[in-house]
Short mmCIF file of N, CA and C in Angstrom, two decimals:
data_model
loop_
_atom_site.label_atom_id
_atom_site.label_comp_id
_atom_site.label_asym_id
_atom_site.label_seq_id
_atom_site.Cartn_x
_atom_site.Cartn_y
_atom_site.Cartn_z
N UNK A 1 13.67 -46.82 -10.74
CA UNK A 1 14.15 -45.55 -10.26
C UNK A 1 13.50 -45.22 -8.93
N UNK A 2 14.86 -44.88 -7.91
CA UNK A 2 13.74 -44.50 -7.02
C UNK A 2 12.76 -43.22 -7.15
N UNK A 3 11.68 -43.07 -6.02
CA UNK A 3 10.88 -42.09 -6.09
C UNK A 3 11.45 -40.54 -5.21
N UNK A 4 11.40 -39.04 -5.70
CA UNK A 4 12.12 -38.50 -5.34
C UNK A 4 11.10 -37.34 -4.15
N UNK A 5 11.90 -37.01 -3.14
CA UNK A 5 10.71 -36.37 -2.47
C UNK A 5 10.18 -34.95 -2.85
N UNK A 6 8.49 -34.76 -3.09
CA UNK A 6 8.33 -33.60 -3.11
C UNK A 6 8.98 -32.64 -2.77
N UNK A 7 9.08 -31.41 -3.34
CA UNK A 7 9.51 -30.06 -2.14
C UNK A 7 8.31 -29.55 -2.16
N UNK A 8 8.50 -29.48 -0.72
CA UNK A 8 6.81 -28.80 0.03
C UNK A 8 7.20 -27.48 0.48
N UNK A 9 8.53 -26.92 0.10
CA UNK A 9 8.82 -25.58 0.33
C UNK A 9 8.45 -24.73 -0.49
N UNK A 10 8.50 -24.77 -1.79
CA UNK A 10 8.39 -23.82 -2.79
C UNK A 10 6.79 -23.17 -2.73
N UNK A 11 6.04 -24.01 -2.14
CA UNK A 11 4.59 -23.12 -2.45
C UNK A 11 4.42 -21.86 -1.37
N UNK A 12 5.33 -22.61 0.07
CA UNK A 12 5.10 -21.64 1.40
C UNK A 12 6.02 -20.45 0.93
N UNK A 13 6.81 -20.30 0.51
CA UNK A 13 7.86 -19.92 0.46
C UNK A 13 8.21 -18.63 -0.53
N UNK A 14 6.74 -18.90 -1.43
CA UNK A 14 6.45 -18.23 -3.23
C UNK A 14 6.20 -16.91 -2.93
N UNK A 15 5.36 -16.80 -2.05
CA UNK A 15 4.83 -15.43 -1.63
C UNK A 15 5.84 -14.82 -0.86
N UNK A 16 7.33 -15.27 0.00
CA UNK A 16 8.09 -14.85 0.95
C UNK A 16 8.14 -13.15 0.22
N UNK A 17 8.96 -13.10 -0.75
CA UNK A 17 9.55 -12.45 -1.82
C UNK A 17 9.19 -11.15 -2.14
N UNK A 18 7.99 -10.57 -1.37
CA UNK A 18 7.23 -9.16 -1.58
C UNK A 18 7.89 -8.36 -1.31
N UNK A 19 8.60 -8.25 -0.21
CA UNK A 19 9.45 -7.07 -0.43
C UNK A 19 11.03 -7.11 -0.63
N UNK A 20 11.13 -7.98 -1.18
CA UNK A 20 12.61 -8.12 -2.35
C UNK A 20 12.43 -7.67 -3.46
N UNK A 21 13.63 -7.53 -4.23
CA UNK A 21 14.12 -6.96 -5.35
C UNK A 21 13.12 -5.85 -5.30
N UNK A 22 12.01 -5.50 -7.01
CA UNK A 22 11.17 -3.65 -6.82
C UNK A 22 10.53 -3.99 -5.76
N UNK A 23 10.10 -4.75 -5.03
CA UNK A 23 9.41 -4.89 -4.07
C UNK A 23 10.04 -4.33 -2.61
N UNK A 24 11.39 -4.17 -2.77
CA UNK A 24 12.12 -3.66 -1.33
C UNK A 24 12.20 -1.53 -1.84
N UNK A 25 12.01 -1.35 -3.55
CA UNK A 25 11.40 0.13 -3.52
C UNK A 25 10.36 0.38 -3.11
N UNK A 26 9.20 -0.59 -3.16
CA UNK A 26 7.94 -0.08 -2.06
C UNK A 26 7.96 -0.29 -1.09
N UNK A 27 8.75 -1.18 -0.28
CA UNK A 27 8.84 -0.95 0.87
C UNK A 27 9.35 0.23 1.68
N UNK A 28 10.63 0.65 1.18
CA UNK A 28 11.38 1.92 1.45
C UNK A 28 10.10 3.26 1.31
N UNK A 29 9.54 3.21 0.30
CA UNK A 29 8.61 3.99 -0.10
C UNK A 29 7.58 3.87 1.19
N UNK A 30 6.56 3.47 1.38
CA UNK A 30 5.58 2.93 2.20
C UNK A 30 6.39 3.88 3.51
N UNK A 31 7.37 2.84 4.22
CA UNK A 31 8.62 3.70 4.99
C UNK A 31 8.40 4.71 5.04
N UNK A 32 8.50 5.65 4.12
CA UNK A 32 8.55 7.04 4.29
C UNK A 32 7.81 7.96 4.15
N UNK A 33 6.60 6.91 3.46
CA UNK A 33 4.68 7.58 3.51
C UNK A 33 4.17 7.46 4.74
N UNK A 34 4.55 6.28 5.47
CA UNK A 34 3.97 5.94 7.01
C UNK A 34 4.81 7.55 8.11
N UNK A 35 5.92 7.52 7.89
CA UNK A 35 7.09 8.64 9.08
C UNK A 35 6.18 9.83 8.58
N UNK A 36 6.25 10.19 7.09
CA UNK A 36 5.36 11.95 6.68
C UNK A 36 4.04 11.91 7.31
N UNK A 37 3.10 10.56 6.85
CA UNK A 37 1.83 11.05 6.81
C UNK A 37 1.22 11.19 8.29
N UNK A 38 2.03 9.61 9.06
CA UNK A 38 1.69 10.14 10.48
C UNK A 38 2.44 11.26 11.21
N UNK A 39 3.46 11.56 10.90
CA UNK A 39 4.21 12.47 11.52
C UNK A 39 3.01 14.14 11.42
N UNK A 40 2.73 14.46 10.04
CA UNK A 40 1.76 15.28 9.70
C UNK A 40 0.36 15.59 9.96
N UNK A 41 0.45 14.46 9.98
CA UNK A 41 -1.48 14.01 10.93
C UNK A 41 -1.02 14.41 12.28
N UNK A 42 -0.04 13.50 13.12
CA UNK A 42 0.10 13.74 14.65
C UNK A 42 0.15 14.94 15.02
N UNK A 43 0.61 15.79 14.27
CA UNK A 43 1.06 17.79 13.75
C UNK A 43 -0.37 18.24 14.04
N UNK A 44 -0.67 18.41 13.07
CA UNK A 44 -1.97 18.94 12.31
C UNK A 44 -3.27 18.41 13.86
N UNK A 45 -3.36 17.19 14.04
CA UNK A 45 -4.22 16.81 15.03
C UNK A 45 -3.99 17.43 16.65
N UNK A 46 -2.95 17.44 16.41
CA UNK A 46 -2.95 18.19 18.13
C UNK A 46 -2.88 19.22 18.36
N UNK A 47 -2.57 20.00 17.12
CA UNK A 47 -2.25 21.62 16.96
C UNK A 47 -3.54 22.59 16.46
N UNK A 48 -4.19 22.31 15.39
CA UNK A 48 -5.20 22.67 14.75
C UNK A 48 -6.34 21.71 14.01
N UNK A 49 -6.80 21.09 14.88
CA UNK A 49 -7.91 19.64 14.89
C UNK A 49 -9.23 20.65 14.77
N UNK A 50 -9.15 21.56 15.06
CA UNK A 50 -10.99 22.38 15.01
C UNK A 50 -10.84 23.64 13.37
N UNK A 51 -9.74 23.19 12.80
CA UNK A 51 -9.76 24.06 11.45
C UNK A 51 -10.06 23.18 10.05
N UNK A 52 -9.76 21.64 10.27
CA UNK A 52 -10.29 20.69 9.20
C UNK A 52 -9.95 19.59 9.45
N UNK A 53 -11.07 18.89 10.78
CA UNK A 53 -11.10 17.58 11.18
C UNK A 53 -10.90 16.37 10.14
N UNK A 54 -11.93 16.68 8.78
CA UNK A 54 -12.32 15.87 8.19
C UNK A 54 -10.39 15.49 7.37
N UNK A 55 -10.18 17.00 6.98
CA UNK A 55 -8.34 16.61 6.17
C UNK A 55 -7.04 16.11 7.16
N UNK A 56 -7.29 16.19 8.48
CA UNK A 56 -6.38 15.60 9.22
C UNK A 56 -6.99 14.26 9.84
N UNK A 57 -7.97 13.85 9.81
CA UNK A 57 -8.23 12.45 10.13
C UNK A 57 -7.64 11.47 8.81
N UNK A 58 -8.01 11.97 7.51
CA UNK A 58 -8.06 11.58 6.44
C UNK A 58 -6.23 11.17 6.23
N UNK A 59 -5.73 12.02 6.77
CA UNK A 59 -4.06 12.24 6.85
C UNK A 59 -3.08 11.06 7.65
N UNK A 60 -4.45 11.02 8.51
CA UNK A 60 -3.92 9.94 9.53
C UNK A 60 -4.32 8.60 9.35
N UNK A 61 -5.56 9.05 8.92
CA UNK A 61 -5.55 7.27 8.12
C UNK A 61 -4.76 6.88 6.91
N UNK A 62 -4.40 7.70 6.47
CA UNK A 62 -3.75 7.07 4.86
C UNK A 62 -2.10 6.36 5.52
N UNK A 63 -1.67 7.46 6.60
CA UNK A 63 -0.57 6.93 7.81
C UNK A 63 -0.61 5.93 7.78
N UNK A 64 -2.12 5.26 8.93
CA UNK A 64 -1.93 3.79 9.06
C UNK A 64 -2.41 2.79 8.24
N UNK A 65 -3.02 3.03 6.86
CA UNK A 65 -2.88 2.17 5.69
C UNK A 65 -1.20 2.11 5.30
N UNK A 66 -0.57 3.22 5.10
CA UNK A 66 1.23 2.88 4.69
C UNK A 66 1.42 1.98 5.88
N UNK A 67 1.33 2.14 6.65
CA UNK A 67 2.05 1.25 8.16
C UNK A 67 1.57 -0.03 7.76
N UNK A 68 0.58 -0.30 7.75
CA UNK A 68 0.11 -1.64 7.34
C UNK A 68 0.62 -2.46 6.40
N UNK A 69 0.28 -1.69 5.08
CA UNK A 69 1.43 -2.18 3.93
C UNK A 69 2.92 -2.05 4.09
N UNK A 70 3.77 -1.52 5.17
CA UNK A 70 4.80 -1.43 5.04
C UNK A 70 5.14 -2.71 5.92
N UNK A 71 4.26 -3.37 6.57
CA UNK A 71 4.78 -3.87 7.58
C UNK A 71 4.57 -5.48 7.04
N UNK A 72 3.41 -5.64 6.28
CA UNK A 72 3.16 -6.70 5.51
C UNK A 72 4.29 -7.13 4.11
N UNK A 73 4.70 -6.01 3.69
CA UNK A 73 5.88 -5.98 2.73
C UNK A 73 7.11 -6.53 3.28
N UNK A 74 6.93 -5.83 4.37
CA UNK A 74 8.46 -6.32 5.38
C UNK A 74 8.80 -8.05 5.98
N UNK A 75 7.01 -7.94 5.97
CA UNK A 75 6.66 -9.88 6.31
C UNK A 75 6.61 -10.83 5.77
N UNK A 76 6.38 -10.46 4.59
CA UNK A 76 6.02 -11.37 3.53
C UNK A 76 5.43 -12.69 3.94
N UNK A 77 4.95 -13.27 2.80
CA UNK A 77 4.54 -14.71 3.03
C UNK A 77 2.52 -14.18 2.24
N UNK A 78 2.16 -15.14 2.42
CA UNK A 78 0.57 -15.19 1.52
C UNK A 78 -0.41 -14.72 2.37
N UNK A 79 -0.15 -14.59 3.46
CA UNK A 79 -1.16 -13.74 4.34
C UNK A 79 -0.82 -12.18 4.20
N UNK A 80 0.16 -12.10 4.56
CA UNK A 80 0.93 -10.48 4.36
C UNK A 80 0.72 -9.92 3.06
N UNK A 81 1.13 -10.79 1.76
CA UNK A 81 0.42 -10.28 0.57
C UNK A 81 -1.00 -10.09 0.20
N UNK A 82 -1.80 -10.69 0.99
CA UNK A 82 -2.80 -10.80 1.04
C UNK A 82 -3.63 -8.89 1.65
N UNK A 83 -3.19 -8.80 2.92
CA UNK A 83 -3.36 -7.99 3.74
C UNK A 83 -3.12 -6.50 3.09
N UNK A 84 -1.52 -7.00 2.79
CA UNK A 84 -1.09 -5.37 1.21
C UNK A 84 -2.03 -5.11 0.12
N UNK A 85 -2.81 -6.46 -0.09
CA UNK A 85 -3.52 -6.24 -1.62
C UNK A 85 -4.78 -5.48 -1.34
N UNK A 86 -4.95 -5.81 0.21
CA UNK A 86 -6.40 -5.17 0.35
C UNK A 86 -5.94 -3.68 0.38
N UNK A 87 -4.65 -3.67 1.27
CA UNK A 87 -4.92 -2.22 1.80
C UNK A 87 -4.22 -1.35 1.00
N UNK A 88 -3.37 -1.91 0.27
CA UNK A 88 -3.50 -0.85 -1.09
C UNK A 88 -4.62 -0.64 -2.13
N UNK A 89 -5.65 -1.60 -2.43
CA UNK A 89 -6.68 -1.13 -2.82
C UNK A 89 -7.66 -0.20 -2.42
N UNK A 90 -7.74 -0.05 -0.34
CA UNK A 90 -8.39 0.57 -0.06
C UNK A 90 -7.72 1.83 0.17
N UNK A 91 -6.20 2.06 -0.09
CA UNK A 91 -5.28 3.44 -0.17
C UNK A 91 -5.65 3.67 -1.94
N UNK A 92 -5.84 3.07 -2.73
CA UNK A 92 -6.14 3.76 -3.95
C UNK A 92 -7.86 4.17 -4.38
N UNK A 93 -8.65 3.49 -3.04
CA UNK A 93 -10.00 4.17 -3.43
C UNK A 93 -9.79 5.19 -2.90
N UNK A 94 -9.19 5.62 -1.52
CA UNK A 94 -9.17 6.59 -0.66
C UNK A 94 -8.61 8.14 -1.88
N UNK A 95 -7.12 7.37 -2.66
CA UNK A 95 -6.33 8.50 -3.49
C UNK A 95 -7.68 9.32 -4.11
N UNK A 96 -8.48 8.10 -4.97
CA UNK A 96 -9.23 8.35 -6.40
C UNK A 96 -10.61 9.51 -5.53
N UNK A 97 -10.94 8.65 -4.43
CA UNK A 97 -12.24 9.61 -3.76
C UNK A 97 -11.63 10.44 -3.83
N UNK A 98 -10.46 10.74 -2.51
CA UNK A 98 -10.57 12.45 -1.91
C UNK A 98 -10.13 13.11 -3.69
N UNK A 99 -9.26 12.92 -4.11
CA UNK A 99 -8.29 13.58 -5.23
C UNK A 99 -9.75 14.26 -6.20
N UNK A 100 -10.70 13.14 -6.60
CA UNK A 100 -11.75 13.86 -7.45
C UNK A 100 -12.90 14.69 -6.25
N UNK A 101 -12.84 14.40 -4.98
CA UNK A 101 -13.58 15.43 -4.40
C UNK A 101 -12.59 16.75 -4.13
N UNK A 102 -11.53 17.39 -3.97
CA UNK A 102 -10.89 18.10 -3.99
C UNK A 102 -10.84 18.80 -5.33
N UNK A 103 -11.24 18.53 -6.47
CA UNK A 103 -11.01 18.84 -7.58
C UNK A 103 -12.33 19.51 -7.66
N UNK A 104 -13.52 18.62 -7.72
CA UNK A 104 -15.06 19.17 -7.91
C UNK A 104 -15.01 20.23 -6.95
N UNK A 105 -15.28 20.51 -5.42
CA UNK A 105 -15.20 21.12 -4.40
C UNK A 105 -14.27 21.16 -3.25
N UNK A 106 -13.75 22.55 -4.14
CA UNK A 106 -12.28 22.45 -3.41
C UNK A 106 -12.39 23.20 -1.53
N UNK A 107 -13.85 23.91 -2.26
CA UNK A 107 -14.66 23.76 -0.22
C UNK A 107 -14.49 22.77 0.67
N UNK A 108 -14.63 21.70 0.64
CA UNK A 108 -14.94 20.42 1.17
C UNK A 108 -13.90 20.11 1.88
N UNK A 109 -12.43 20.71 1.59
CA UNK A 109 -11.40 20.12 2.45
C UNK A 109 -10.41 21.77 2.81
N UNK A 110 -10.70 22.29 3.98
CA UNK A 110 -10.36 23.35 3.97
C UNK A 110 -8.65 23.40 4.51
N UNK A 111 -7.90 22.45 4.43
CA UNK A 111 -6.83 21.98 4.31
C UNK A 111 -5.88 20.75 3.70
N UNK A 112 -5.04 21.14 2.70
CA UNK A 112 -4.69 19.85 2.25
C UNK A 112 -4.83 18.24 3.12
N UNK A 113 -4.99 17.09 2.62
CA UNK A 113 -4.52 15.94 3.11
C UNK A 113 -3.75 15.43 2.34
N UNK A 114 -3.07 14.24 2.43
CA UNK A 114 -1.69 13.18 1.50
C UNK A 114 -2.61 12.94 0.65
N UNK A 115 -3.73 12.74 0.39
CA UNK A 115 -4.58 12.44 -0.77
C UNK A 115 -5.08 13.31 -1.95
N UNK A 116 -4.96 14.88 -1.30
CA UNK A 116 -6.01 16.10 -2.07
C UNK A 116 -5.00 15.76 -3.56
N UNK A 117 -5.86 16.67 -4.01
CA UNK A 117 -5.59 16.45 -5.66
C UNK A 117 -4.95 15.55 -6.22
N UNK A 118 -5.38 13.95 -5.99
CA UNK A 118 -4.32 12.89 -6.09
C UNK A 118 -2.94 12.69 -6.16
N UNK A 119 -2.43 13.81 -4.66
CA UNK A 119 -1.28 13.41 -4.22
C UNK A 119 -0.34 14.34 -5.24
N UNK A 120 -0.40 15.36 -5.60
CA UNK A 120 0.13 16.93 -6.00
C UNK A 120 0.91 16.96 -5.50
N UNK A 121 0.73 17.43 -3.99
CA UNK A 121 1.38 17.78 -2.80
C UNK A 121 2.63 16.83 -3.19
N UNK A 122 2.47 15.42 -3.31
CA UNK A 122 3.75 14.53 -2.76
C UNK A 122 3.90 13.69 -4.44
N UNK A 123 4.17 14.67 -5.23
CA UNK A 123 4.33 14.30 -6.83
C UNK A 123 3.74 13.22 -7.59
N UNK A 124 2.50 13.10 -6.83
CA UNK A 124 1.58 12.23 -7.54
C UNK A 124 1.50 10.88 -6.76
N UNK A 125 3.22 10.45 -6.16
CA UNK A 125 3.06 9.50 -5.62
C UNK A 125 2.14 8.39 -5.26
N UNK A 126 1.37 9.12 -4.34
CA UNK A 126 -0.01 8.62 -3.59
C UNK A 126 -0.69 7.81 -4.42
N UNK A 127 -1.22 8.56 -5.60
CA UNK A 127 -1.76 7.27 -6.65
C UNK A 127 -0.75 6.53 -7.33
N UNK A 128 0.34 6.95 -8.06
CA UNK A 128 0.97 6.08 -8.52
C UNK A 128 1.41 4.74 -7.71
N UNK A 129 2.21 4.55 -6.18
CA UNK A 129 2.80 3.62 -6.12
C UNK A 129 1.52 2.80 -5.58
N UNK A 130 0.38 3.03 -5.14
CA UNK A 130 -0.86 1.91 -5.05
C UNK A 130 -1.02 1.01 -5.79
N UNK A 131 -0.89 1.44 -7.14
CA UNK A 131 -1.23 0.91 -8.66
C UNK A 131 -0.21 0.28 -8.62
N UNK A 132 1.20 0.40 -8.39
CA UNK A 132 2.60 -0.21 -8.93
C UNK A 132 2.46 -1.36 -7.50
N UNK A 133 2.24 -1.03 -6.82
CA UNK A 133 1.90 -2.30 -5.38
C UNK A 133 1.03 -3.18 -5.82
N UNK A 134 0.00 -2.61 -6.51
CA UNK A 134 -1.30 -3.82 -6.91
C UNK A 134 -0.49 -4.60 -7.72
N UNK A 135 -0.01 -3.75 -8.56
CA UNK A 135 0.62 -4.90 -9.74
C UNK A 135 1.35 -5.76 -9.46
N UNK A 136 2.37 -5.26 -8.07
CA UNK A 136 3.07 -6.06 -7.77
C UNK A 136 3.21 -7.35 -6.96
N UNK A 137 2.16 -6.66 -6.14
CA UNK A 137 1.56 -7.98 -5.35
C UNK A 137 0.84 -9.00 -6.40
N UNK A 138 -0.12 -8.67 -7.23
CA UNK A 138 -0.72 -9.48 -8.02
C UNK A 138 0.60 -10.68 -8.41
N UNK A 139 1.25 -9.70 -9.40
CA UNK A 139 2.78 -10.71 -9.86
C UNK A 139 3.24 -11.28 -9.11
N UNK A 140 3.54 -11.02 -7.80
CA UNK A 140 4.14 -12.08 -6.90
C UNK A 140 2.96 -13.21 -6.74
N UNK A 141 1.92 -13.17 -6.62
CA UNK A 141 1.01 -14.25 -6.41
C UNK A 141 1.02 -15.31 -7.78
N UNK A 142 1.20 -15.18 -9.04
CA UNK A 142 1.27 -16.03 -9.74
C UNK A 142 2.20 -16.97 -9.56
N UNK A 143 3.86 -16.56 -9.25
CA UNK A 143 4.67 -17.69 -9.17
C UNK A 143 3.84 -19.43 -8.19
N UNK A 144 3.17 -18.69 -7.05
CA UNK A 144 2.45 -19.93 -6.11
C UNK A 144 1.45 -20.74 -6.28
N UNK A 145 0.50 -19.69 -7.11
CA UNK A 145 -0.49 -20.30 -8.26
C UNK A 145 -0.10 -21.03 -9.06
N UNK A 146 0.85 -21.04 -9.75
CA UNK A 146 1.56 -21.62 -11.04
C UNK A 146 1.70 -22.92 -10.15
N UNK A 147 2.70 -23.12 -9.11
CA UNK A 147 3.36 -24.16 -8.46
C UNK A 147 2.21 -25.08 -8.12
N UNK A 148 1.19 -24.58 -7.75
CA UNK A 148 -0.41 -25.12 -6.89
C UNK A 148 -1.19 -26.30 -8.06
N UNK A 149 -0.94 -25.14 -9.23
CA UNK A 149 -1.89 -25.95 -10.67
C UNK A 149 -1.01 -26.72 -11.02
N UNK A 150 0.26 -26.91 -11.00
CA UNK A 150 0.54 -28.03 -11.28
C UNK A 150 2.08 -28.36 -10.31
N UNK A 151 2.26 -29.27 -9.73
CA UNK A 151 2.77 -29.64 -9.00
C UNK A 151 4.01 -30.22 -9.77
N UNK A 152 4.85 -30.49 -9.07
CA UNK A 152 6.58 -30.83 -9.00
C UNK A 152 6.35 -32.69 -9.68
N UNK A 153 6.90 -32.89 -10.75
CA UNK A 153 6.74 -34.52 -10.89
C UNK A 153 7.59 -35.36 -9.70
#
């Protein structure tokens, strides 16, 4: 019999898929956390920056964490998933900090941010789709793993 050629596509190719199928709802999502949060930060920062530096910086970074993940979702491939996994982890420490410091001392932030009370303001969102991104990115990474541990006969 002859010998048949590897496909050397399927491993590059495993990770493409992040923002297809639920993965194109977080993208849309992300989308429209990146337009609010910077749109709101850019607001808030040029208008009233000396009434609560600390909740409009905070506003504007969570901005360009969505931008990041939205743009890596949009890219896909194992670097881009890679890049989402971090920075939705570091958008769900950000949720879990501010949300339980807003709760203990509601002094501390003398204006809402996309984060205060873990994301109230924007129906919880904020923490929920981090968690549903982790998961999802995670899941997309097994199909390539799988392919890696054991290879095509």
């Amino acid at each position: 019999m002859p010998e048949t050629a590897k496909d050397t596509t399927a491993p590059a190719t495993a990770g493409r898929g992040i923002g297809r199928g639920p993965g194109r709802l977080l993208l849309s999502l992300y989308g429209v956390f990146t337009v609010a949060a910077l749109s709101r930060a850019i607001v808030q920062i040029s208008t009233q920056f000396d009434q609560a530096p600390l909740a409009y910086l905070l506003s504007l970074l969570a901005g360009v964490l969505y931008a990041v993940i939205t743009v890596a979702l949009w890219r896909g491939g194992e670097g881009a998933r890679k890049v989402a996994l971090v920075s939705c982890t570091l958008e769900l420490a950000g949720v879990l900090a501010v949300g339980t410091l807003t709760l203990v001392d509601s002094g501390a932030f003398p204006d809402q941010t996309v984060w205060s009370d873990y994301g109230m303001g924007y129906l919880f969102l904020p923490v929920v789709v981090p968690v549903t991104g982790l998961l999802w990115l995670r899941r997309q990474a097994r199909p390539q793993q799988a392919s890696e541990q054991y290879p095509a006969p």
